[in-house]
């Protein structure tokens, strides 16, 4: 944190442990992490979690209404091993 950052933003739940460690080691620096939230909350970390299921439902509904074959498919993300 020697660089004088005003806020540190990380993205993705795979950075959850690292963000927590850095935030706890630097309690005066504000952090934010996208797609992750801590329970219990960490005072200097803002978790940004989005309801992706709501947008996905609407996209699926639209796809079902537009299909010419009567079939709809989906594609997922990376295979994650923890």
Tab-separated table of C-alpha atoms in Angstrom:
chain	number	residue	atom	x	y	z
A	1	UNK	CA	0.000	0.000	0.000
A	2	UNK	CA	3.056	2.223	-0.297
A	3	UNK	CA	1.823	3.450	-3.681
A	4	UNK	CA	-0.703	5.804	-2.073
A	5	UNK	CA	-3.835	4.140	-3.462
A	6	UNK	CA	-7.190	5.602	-2.423
A	7	UNK	CA	-9.026	2.309	-2.869
A	8	UNK	CA	-8.096	-1.233	-3.878
A	9	UNK	CA	-10.600	-3.077	-6.104
A	10	UNK	CA	-10.363	-6.804	-6.769
A	11	UNK	CA	-12.579	-8.891	-9.031
A	12	UNK	CA	-13.813	-12.426	-8.549
A	13	UNK	CA	-14.350	-14.823	-5.689
A	14	UNK	CA	-11.012	-16.514	-6.345
A	15	UNK	CA	-9.424	-13.364	-4.884
A	16	UNK	CA	-11.563	-13.543	-1.734
A	17	UNK	CA	-8.863	-14.906	0.563
A	18	UNK	CA	-6.162	-12.571	-0.747
A	19	UNK	CA	-8.405	-9.518	-0.511
A	20	UNK	CA	-9.351	-10.408	3.058
A	21	UNK	CA	-5.710	-10.834	4.071
A	22	UNK	CA	-4.679	-7.527	2.472
A	23	UNK	CA	-7.652	-5.653	3.957
A	24	UNK	CA	-6.993	-6.991	7.452
A	25	UNK	CA	-3.297	-6.090	7.150
A	26	UNK	CA	-4.238	-2.553	6.010
A	27	UNK	CA	-7.315	-1.524	8.011
A	28	UNK	CA	-7.044	2.160	6.994
A	29	UNK	CA	-7.232	1.399	3.253
A	30	UNK	CA	-10.684	0.928	1.676
A	31	UNK	CA	-11.160	-2.195	-0.444
A	32	UNK	CA	-13.938	-3.413	-2.715
A	33	UNK	CA	-14.353	-6.856	-4.262
A	34	UNK	CA	-16.658	-7.672	-7.186
A	35	UNK	CA	-18.707	-10.903	-7.025
A	36	UNK	CA	-17.899	-11.656	-3.395
A	37	UNK	CA	-19.120	-10.676	0.061
A	38	UNK	CA	-17.787	-11.534	3.509
A	39	UNK	CA	-19.830	-12.888	6.392
A	40	UNK	CA	-19.100	-11.456	8.841
A	41	UNK	CA	-18.386	-8.231	7.005
A	42	UNK	CA	-14.912	-6.716	7.061
A	43	UNK	CA	-15.170	-3.020	8.021
A	44	UNK	CA	-12.950	-1.674	5.228
A	45	UNK	CA	-14.217	-3.974	2.449
A	46	UNK	CA	-17.295	-3.385	0.293
A	47	UNK	CA	-18.509	-6.605	-1.328
A	48	UNK	CA	-20.297	-6.107	-4.646
A	49	UNK	CA	-22.621	-9.009	-5.383
A	50	UNK	CA	-25.049	-8.935	-8.297
A	51	UNK	CA	-28.234	-10.947	-8.802
A	52	UNK	CA	-27.086	-12.564	-12.029
A	53	UNK	CA	-29.992	-15.003	-11.898
A	54	UNK	CA	-32.421	-12.156	-12.570
A	55	UNK	CA	-30.720	-11.120	-15.815
A	56	UNK	CA	-30.193	-14.767	-16.794
A	57	UNK	CA	-33.900	-15.493	-16.357
A	58	UNK	CA	-34.819	-12.644	-18.679
A	59	UNK	CA	-32.214	-13.712	-21.254
A	60	UNK	CA	-33.568	-17.276	-21.159
A	61	UNK	CA	-37.140	-16.059	-21.513
A	62	UNK	CA	-36.155	-13.976	-24.539
A	63	UNK	CA	-34.189	-16.867	-26.082
A	64	UNK	CA	-37.136	-19.233	-25.636
A	65	UNK	CA	-39.409	-16.751	-27.361
A	66	UNK	CA	-37.058	-16.277	-30.304
A	67	UNK	CA	-35.875	-19.827	-31.038
A	68	UNK	CA	-36.748	-21.158	-34.462
A	69	UNK	CA	-35.821	-24.760	-33.549
A	70	UNK	CA	-37.550	-25.031	-30.169
A	71	UNK	CA	-34.156	-25.551	-28.519
A	72	UNK	CA	-32.209	-23.249	-26.208
A	73	UNK	CA	-28.736	-23.926	-24.806
A	74	UNK	CA	-26.378	-22.299	-22.373
A	75	UNK	CA	-22.635	-22.009	-21.982
A	76	UNK	CA	-20.972	-21.868	-18.573
A	77	UNK	CA	-17.725	-20.429	-17.316
A	78	UNK	CA	-14.458	-22.040	-16.331
A	79	UNK	CA	-14.238	-25.242	-14.298
A	80	UNK	CA	-13.211	-24.150	-10.833
A	81	UNK	CA	-11.422	-26.392	-8.367
A	82	UNK	CA	-10.972	-25.173	-4.823
